[in-house]
Coordinates of C-alpha atoms and ligand atoms in Angstrom, one line a residue:
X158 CA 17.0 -29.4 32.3
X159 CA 18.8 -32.5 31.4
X160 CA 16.4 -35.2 31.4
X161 CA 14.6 -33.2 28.4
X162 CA 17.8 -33.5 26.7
X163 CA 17.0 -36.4 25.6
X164 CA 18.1 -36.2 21.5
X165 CA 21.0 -39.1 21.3
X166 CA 22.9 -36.3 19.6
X167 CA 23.5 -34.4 22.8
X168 CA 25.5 -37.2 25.0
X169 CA 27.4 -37.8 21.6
X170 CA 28.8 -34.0 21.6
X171 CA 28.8 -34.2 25.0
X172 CA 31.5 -37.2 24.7
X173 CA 33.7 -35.6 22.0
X174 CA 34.1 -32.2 23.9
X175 CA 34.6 -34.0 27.0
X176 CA 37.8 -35.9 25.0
X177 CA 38.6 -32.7 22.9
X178 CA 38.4 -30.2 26.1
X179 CA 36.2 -28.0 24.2
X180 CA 33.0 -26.4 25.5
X181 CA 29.1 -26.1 23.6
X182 CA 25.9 -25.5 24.4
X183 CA 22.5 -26.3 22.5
X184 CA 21.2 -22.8 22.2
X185 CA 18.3 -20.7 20.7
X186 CA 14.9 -21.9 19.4
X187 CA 15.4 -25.5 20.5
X188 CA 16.0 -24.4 24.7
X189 CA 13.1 -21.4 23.8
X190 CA 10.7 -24.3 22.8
X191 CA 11.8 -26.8 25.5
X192 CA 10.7 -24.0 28.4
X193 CA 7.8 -23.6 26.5
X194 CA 6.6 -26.9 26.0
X195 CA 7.1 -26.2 22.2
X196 CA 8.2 -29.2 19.6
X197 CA 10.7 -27.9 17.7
X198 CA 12.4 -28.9 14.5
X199 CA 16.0 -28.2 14.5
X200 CA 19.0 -28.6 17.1
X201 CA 21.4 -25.2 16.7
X202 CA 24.6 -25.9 18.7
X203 CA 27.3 -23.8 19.5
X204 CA 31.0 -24.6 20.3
X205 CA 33.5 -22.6 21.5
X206 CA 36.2 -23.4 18.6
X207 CA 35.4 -24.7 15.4
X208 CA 31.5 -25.6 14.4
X209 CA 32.8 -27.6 11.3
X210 CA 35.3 -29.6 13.0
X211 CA 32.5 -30.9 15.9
X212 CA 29.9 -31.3 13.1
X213 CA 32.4 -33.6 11.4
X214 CA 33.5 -35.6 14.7
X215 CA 29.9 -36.1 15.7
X216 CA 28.5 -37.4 12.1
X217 CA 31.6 -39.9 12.1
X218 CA 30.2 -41.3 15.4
X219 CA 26.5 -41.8 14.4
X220 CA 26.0 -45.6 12.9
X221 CA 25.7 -45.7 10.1
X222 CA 27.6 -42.5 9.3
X223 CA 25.5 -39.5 8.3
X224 CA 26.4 -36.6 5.3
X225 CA 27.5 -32.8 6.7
X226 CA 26.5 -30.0 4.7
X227 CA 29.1 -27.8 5.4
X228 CA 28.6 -23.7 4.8
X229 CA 32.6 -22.4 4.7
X230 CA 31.0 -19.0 4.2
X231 CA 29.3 -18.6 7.4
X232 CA 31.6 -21.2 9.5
X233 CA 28.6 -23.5 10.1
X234 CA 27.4 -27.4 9.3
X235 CA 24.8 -29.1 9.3
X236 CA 23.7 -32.6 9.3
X237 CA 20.2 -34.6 9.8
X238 CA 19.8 -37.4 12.5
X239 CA 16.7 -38.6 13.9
X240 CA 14.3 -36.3 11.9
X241 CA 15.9 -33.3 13.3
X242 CA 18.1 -30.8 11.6
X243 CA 21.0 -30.1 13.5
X244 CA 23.4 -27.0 12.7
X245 CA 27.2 -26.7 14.1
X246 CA 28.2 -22.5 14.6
X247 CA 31.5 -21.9 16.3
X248 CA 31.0 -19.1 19.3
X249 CA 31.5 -15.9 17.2
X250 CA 31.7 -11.7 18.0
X251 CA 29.9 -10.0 15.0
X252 CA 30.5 -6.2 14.2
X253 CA 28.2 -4.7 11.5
X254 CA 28.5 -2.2 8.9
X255 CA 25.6 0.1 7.9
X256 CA 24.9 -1.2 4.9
X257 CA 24.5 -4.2 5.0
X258 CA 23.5 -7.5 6.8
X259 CA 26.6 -9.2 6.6
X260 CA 28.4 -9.3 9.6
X261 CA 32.4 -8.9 10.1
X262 CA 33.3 -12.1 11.9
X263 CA 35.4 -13.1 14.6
X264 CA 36.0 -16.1 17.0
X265 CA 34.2 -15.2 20.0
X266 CA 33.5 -16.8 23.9
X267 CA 29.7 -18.0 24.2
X268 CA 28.7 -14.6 25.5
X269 CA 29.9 -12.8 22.1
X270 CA 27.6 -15.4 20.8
X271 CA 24.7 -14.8 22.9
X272 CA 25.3 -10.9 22.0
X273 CA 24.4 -11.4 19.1
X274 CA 21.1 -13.2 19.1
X275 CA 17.9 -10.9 18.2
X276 CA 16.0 -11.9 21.4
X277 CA 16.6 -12.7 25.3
X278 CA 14.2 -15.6 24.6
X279 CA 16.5 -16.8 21.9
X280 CA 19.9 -16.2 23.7
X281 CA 19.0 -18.9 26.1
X282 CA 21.7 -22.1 26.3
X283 CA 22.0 -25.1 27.7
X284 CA 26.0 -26.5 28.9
X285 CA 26.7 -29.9 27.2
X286 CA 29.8 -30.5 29.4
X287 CA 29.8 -33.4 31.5
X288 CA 30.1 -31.4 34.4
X289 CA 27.4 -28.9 34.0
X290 CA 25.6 -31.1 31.7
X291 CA 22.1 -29.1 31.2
X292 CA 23.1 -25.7 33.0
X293 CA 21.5 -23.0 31.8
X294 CA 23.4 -19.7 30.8
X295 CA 20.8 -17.1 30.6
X296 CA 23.0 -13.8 30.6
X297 CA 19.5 -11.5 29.7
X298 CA 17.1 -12.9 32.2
X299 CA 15.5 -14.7 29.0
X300 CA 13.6 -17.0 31.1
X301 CA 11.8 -14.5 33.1
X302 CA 11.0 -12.9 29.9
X303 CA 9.9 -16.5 29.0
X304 CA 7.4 -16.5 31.4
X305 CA 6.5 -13.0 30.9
X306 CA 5.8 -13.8 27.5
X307 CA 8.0 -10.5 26.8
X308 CA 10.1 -10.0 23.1
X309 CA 13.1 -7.7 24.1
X310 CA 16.6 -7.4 22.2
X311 CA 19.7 -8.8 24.2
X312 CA 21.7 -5.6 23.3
X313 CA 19.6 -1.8 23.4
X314 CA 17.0 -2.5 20.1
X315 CA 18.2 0.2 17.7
X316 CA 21.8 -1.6 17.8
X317 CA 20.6 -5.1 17.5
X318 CA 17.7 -4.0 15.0
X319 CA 20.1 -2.0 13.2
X320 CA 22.8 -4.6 12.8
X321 CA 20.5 -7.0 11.0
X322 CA 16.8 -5.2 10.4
X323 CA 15.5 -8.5 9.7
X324 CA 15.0 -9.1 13.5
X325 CA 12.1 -6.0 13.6
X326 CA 9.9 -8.9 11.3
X327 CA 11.3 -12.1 13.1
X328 CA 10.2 -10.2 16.7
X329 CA 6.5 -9.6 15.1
X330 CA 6.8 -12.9 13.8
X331 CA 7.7 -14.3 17.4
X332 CA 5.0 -12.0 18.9
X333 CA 2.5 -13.4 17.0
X334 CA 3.9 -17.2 16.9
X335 CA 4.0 -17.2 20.7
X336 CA 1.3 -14.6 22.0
X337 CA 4.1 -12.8 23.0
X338 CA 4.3 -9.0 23.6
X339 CA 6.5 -6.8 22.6
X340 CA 8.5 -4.5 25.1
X341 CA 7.6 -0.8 24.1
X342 CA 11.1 0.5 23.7
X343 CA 11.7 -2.2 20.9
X344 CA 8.0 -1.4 19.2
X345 CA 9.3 2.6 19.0
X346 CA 13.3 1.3 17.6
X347 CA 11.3 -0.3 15.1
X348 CA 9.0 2.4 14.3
X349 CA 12.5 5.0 14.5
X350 CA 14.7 2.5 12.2
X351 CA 11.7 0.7 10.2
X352 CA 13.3 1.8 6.8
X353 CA 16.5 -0.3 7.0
X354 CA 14.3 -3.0 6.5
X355 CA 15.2 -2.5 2.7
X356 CA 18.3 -3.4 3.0
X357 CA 16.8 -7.2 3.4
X358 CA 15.8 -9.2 0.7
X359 CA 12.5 -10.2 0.0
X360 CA 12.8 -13.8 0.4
X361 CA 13.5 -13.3 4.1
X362 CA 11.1 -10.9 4.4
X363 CA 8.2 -13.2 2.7
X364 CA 9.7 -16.1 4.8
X365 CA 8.5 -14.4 7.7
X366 CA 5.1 -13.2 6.8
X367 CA 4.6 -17.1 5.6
X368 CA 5.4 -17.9 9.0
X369 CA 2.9 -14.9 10.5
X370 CA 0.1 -16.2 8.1
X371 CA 0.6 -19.9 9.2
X372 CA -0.1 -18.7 13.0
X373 CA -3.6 -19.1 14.0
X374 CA -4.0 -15.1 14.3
X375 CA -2.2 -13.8 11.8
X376 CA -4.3 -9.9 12.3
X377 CA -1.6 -10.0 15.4
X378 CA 1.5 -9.8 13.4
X379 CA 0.0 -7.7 10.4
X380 CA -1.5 -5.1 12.7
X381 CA 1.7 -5.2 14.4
X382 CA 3.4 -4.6 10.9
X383 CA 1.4 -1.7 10.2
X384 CA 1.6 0.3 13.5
X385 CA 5.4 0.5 13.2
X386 CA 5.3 1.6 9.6
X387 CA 7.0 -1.5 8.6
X388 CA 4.2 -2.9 6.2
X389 CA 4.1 0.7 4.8
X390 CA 7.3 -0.3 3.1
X391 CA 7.5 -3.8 2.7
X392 CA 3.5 -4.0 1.5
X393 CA 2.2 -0.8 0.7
X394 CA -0.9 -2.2 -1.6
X395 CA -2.0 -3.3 1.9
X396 CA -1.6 -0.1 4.2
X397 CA -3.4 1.6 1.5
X398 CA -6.9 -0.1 2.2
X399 CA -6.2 1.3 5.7
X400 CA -8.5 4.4 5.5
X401 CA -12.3 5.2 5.6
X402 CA -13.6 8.2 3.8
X403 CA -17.0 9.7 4.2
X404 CA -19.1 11.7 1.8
X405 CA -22.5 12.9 2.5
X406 CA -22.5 11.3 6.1
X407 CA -21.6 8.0 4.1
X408 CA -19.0 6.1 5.2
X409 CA -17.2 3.0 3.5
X410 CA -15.8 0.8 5.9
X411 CA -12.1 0.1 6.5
X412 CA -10.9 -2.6 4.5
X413 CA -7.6 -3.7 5.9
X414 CA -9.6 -4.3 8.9
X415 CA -12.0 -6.4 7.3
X416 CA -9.1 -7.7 5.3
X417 CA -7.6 -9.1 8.8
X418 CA -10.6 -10.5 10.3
X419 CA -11.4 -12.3 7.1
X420 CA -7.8 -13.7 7.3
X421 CA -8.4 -14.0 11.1
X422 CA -11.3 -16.2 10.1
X423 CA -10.0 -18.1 7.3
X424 CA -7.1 -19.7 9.2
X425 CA -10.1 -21.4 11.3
X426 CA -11.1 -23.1 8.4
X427 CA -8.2 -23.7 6.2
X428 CA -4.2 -24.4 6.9
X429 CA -3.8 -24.1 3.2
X430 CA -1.1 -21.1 3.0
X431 CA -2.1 -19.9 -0.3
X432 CA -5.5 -20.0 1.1
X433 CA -4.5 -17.5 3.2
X434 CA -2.5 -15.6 1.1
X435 CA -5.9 -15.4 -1.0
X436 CA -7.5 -14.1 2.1
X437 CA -5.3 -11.5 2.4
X438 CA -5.2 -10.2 -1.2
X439 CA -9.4 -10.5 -2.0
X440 CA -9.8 -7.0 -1.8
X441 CA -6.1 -5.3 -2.6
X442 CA -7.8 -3.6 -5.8
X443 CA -10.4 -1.8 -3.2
X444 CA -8.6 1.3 -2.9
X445 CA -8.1 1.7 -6.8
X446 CA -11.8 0.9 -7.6
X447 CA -13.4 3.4 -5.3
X448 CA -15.6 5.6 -6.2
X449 CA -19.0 7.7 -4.2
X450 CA -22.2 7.6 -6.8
X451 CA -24.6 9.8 -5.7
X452 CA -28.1 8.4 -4.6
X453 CA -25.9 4.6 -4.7
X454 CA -23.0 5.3 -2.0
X455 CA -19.5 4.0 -1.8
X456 CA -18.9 1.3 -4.6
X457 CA -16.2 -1.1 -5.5
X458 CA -16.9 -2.0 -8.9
X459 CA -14.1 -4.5 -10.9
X460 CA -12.2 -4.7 -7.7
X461 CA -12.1 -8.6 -8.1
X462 CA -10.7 -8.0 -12.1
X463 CA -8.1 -5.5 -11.2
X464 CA -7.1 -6.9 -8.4
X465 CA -6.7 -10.5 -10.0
X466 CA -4.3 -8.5 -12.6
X467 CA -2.4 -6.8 -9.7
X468 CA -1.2 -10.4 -8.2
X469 CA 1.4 -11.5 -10.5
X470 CA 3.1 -8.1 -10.0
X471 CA 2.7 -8.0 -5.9
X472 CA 4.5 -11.7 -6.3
X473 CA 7.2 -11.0 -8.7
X474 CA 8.1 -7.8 -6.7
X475 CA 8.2 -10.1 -3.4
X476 CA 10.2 -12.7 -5.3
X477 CA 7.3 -15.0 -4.4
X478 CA 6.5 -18.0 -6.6
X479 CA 5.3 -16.8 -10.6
X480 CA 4.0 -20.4 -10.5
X481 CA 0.9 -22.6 -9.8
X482 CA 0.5 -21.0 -6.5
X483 CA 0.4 -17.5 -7.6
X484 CA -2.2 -18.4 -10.7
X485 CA -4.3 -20.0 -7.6
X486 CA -4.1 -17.3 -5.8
X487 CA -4.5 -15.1 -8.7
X488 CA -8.0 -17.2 -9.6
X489 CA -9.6 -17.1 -5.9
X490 CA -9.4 -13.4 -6.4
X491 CA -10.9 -13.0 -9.2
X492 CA -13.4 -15.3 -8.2
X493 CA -13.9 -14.3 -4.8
X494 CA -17.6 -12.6 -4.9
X495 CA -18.7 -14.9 -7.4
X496 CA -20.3 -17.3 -4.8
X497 CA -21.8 -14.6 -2.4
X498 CA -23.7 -13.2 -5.6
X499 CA -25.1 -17.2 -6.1
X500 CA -26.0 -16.6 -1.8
X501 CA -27.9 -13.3 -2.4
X502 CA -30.1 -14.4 -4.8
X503 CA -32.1 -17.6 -5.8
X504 CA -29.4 -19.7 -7.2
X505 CA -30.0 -21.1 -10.9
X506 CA -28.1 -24.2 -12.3
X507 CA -27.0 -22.5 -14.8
X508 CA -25.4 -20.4 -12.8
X509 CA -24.2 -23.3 -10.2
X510 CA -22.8 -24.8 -13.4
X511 CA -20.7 -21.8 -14.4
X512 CA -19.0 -21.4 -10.9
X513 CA -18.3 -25.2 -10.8
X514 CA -16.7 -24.7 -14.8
X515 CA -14.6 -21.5 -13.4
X516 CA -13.6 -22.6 -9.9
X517 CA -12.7 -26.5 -11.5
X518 CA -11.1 -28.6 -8.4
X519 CA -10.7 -25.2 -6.4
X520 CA -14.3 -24.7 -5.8
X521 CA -14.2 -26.0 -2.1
X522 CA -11.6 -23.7 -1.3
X523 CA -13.6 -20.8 -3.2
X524 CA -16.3 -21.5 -0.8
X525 CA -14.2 -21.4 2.2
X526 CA -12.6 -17.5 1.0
X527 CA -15.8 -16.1 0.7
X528 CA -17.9 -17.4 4.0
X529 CA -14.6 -16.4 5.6
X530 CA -15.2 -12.6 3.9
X531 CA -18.7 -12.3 5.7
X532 CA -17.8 -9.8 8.6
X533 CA -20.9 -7.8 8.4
X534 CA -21.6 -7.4 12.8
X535 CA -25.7 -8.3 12.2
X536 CA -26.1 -11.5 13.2
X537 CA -28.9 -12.1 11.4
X538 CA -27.3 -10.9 7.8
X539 CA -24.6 -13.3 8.8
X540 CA -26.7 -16.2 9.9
X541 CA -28.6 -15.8 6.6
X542 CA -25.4 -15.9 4.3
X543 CA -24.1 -18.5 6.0
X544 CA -27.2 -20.4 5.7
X545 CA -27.8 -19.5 1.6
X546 CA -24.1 -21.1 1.1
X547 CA -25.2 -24.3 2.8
X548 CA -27.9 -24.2 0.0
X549 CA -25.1 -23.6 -2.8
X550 CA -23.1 -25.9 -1.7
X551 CA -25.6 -28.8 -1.6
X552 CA -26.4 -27.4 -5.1
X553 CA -22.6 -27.9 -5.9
X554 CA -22.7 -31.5 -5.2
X555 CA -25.4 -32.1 -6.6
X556 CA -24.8 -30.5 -10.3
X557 CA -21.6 -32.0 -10.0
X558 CA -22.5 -35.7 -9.3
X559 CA -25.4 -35.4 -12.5
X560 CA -23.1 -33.5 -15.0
X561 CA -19.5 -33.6 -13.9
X562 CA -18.9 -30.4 -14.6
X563 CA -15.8 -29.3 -12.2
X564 CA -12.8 -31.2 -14.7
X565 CA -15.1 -30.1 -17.9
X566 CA -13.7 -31.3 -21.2
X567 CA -15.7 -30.5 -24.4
X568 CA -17.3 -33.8 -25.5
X569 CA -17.2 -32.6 -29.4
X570 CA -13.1 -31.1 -29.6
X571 CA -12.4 -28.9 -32.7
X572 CA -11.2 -31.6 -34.4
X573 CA -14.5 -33.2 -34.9
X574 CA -15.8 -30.5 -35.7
X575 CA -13.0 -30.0 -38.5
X576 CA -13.8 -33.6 -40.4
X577 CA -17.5 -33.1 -39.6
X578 CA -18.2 -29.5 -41.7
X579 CA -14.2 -30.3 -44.2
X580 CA -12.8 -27.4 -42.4
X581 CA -9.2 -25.8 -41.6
X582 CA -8.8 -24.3 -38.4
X583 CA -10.9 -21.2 -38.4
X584 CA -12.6 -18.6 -36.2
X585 CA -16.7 -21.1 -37.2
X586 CA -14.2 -23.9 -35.0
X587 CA -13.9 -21.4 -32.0
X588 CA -17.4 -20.5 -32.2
X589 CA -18.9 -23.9 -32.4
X590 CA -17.2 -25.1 -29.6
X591 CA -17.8 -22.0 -27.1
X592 CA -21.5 -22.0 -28.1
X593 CA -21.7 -26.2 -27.2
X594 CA -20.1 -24.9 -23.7
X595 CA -22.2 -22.0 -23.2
X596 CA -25.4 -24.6 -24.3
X597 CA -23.7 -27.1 -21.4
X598 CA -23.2 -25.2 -19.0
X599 CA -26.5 -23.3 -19.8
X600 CA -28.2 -26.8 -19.4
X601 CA -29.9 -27.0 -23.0
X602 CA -27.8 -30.0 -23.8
X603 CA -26.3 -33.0 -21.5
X604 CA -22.9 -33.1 -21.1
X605 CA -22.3 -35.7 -23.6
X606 CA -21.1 -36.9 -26.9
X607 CA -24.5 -37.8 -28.5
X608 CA -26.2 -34.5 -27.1
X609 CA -23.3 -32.0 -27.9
X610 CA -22.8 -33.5 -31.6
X611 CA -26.9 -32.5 -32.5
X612 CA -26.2 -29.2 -31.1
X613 CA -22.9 -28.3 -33.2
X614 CA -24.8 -30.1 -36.2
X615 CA -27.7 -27.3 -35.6
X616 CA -24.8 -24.3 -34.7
X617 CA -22.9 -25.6 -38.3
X618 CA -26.2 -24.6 -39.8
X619 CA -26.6 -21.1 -38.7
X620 CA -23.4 -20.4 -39.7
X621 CA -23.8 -21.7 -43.7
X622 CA -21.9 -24.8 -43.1
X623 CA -23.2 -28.1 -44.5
X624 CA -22.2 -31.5 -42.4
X625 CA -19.7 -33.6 -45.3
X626 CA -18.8 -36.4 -43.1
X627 CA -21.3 -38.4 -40.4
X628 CA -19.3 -38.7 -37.0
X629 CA -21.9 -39.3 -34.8
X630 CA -21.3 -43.1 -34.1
X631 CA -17.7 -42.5 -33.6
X632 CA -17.3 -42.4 -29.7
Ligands
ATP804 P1 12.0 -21.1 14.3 O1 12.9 -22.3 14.0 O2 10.7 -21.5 14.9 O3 11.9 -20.2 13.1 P2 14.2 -20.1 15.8 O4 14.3 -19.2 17.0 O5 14.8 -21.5 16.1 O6 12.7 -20.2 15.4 P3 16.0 -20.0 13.6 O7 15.9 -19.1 12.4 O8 15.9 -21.5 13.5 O9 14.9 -19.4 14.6 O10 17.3 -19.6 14.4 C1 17.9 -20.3 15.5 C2 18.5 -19.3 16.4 O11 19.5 -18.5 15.8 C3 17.5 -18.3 17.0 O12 16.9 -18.8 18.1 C4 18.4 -17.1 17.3 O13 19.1 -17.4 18.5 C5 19.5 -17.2 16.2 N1 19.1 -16.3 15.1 C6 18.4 -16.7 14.0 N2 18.3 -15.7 13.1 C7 18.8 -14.6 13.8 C8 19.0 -13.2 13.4 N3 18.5 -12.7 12.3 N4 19.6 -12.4 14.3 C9 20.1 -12.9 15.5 N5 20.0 -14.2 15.8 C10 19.3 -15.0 15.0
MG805 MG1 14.8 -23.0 14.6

């Protein structure tokens, strides 16, 4: 394997141990992704002594010198150098207590080291010494499970799941990353020890599924989630659209099925991981909307309100962002059906103009969620849908090029309106200016100045007020 060592870093620590008669290897992802053709982003090395010391020797050899970031805590460094990220652990043994997922830590030989990796296919490590300069040590036939495309734990899977239970959602992860397979004695650990997963906090856990939802089949890893019983725990909102109830021979159709093809779909489309996210959370209010009406069937009416208002509380529970992303993600749901309704049926501009008002700079995206959400098996229904959101979207561009709709800002603000009718802020201001965007968007005025200052002249009317002051040649 030598020649594909090819990072300048390696020959550097190769020189140092050489002079310091010390031993390290380049181990885990970074040998995984060389076998499989991968490119990977960071260099994890370990040395049989002291990881901080060799980070420090080998940053004071690079020209010009580069900064360590050193981690006391955990014995490790780290330091960047030639767009990789390259961390420093010294060979440790690690003994775990039950309840937690910090380790008790000892100095430990390379095997002790390799003991405690999650997977064969991540114990895998190259020698840096001069002498057996790219030899691999492969203690759990990694390789063959390599080429096997087999996950399986180093140690037996309840121990090394056990020890750290963040490894039952980095093996899915892997799985689904890779195309890998899982070996059936680690799927039923998980299944057996799946609650200790709560001992992990939720920013590894969502680290992970950001990493499943980035893969181009993310249905893999959730499916994968929810036959071990792991998703039960970590995401219940999801497992609960797992179900289909019938009533009077009708049936409803599973929706966490549809949910993963619709994600399945999406990430042909988009690489956007809020996208995504939206994708996976467009129907999460389906189980609490659902109701049978007799002579109608199964309906899910408000699913796209409630479950708008259920996002911020999935995402603070997660720990996930309470930002920008989650009000995006928050808006696409609530907005979801909004252009399938403008595909079933002849499509005014009014209504073209009210999407493109809501959805603002998000509308392309919008458009993307909900020709992704068309999973219906008739060909011809699909064909059809996809073919009335060609027509929207042409409508789209077009409304948008003649009235600029998508960044809308009220021609006439309140405080025209104020000097116009000598008023202080009151509840006529609110209702001027709503009815001028309702008359805009509506298309019984332009969306300008001179057009929107007639109408709040004739709205200023209805409501008793009489015009004091003459704006109309101000802009
Ligand atoms: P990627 O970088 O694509 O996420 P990776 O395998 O490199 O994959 P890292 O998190 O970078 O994963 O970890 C580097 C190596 O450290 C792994 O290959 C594995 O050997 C080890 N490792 C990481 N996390 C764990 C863990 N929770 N338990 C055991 N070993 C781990
Ligand atoms: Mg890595």
């Amino acid at each position: 394997m030598k020649e594909h060592l090819t990072h300048p870093v390696f020959n550097i620590i190769s020189e140092i141990i050489e002079k310091d008669n010390l031993k390290a290897f380049v181990i885990g992802g970074f040998v995984r992704d060389l076998f499989l053709n991968r490119q990977s982003k960071d260099i994890d090395i370990v040395v049989v002594g002291s990881g901080i010391d060799l980070a420090k020797k080998v940053a004071s050899r690079i020209k010009p010198e580069v900064n360590i970031s050193v981690f006391k805590a955990f014995g490790t460094a780290m330091l960047k150098f030639n767009n990789f990220e390259i961390e420093f652990v010294g060979a440790r043994k690690e003994s775990y207590r039950l309840n937690s997922r910090k380790p008790i830590v000892e100095d430990g030989s390379l095997e002790d080291d390799q003991n405690r990796r999650d997977f064969t296919i991540n114990a895998l490590a190259l020698s840096l010494n001069k002498k057996t300069y790219g030899k691999l040590n492969d203690p759990f036939n990694g390789l063959s499970d390599l080429n096997n495309k087999i996950i399986r734990t180093p140690l037996e899977p309840e121990q090394t799941f056990s020890d750290d239970p963040l490894r039952m959602i980095r093996g899915i992860r892997f799985a689904t990353q890779l195309g890998f397979t899982i070996v059936p004695e680690a799927i039923e650990a998980i299944k057996n020890i799946k609650e200790r997963i709560k001992i992990v906090s939720s920013e590894r856990i969502v680290d992970e599924l950001n990493k499943i939802l980035l893969t181009d089949k993310p249905s893999v890893g959730l499916k994968l989630l929810e036959e071990t019983g792991l998703l039960e725990i970590i995401f219940p909102e999801l497992t609960a659209l797992n179900n289909v109830e019938t009533i009077n021979n009708q049936s409803h159709k599973n929706n966490f099925y549809h949910t993963l093809e619709v994600v399945d779909q999406i990430c042909k489309n988009t690489d956007k991981l809020w996208l995504r996210w939206a994708a996976l959370l467009h129907d999460i209010a389906k189980p609490a909307t659902k109701k049978y009406v007799p002579n109608i069937g199964w309906t899910f009416h408000g699913h796209e309100f409630i479950g708008a208002k259920m996002i911020p509380g999935i995402f603070k529970r997660l720990k996930m962002p309470m930002n920008e992303k989650m009000n995006y993600v928050r808006k696409m749901v609530l907005l979801h059906l909004r252009p399938i309704i403008l595909a079933e049926d002849i499509v005014s501009d009014s209504a073209v103009r009210r999407l493109l008002f809501d959805a603002g700079d998000d509308i392309e995206d919008l458009m993307t969620l909900a020709e992704a959400d068309i999973t219906s098996k008739n060909i011809k229904k699909v064909n059809k849908y996809l073919n009335n959101f060609k027509i929207v979207r042409k409508k789209l561009k077009d409304i948008e090029e003649k009235d600029a709709i998508r960044n809308f800002q009220p021609p006439v603000t309140g405080e025209v309106i104020m000097k116009v009718f000598e008023l202080k802020p009151s509840r006529e201001i609110g209702i001027i200016k709503d009815a001028i965007k309702d008359a805009i968007l509506d298309g019984i005025v332009k969306n300008n100045f001179k057009e929107a200052y007639e109408y709040m002249l004739q709205k200023g009317k209805e409501l008793g007020l009489t015009a004091k002051n003459d704006l109309s040649k101000s802009i």
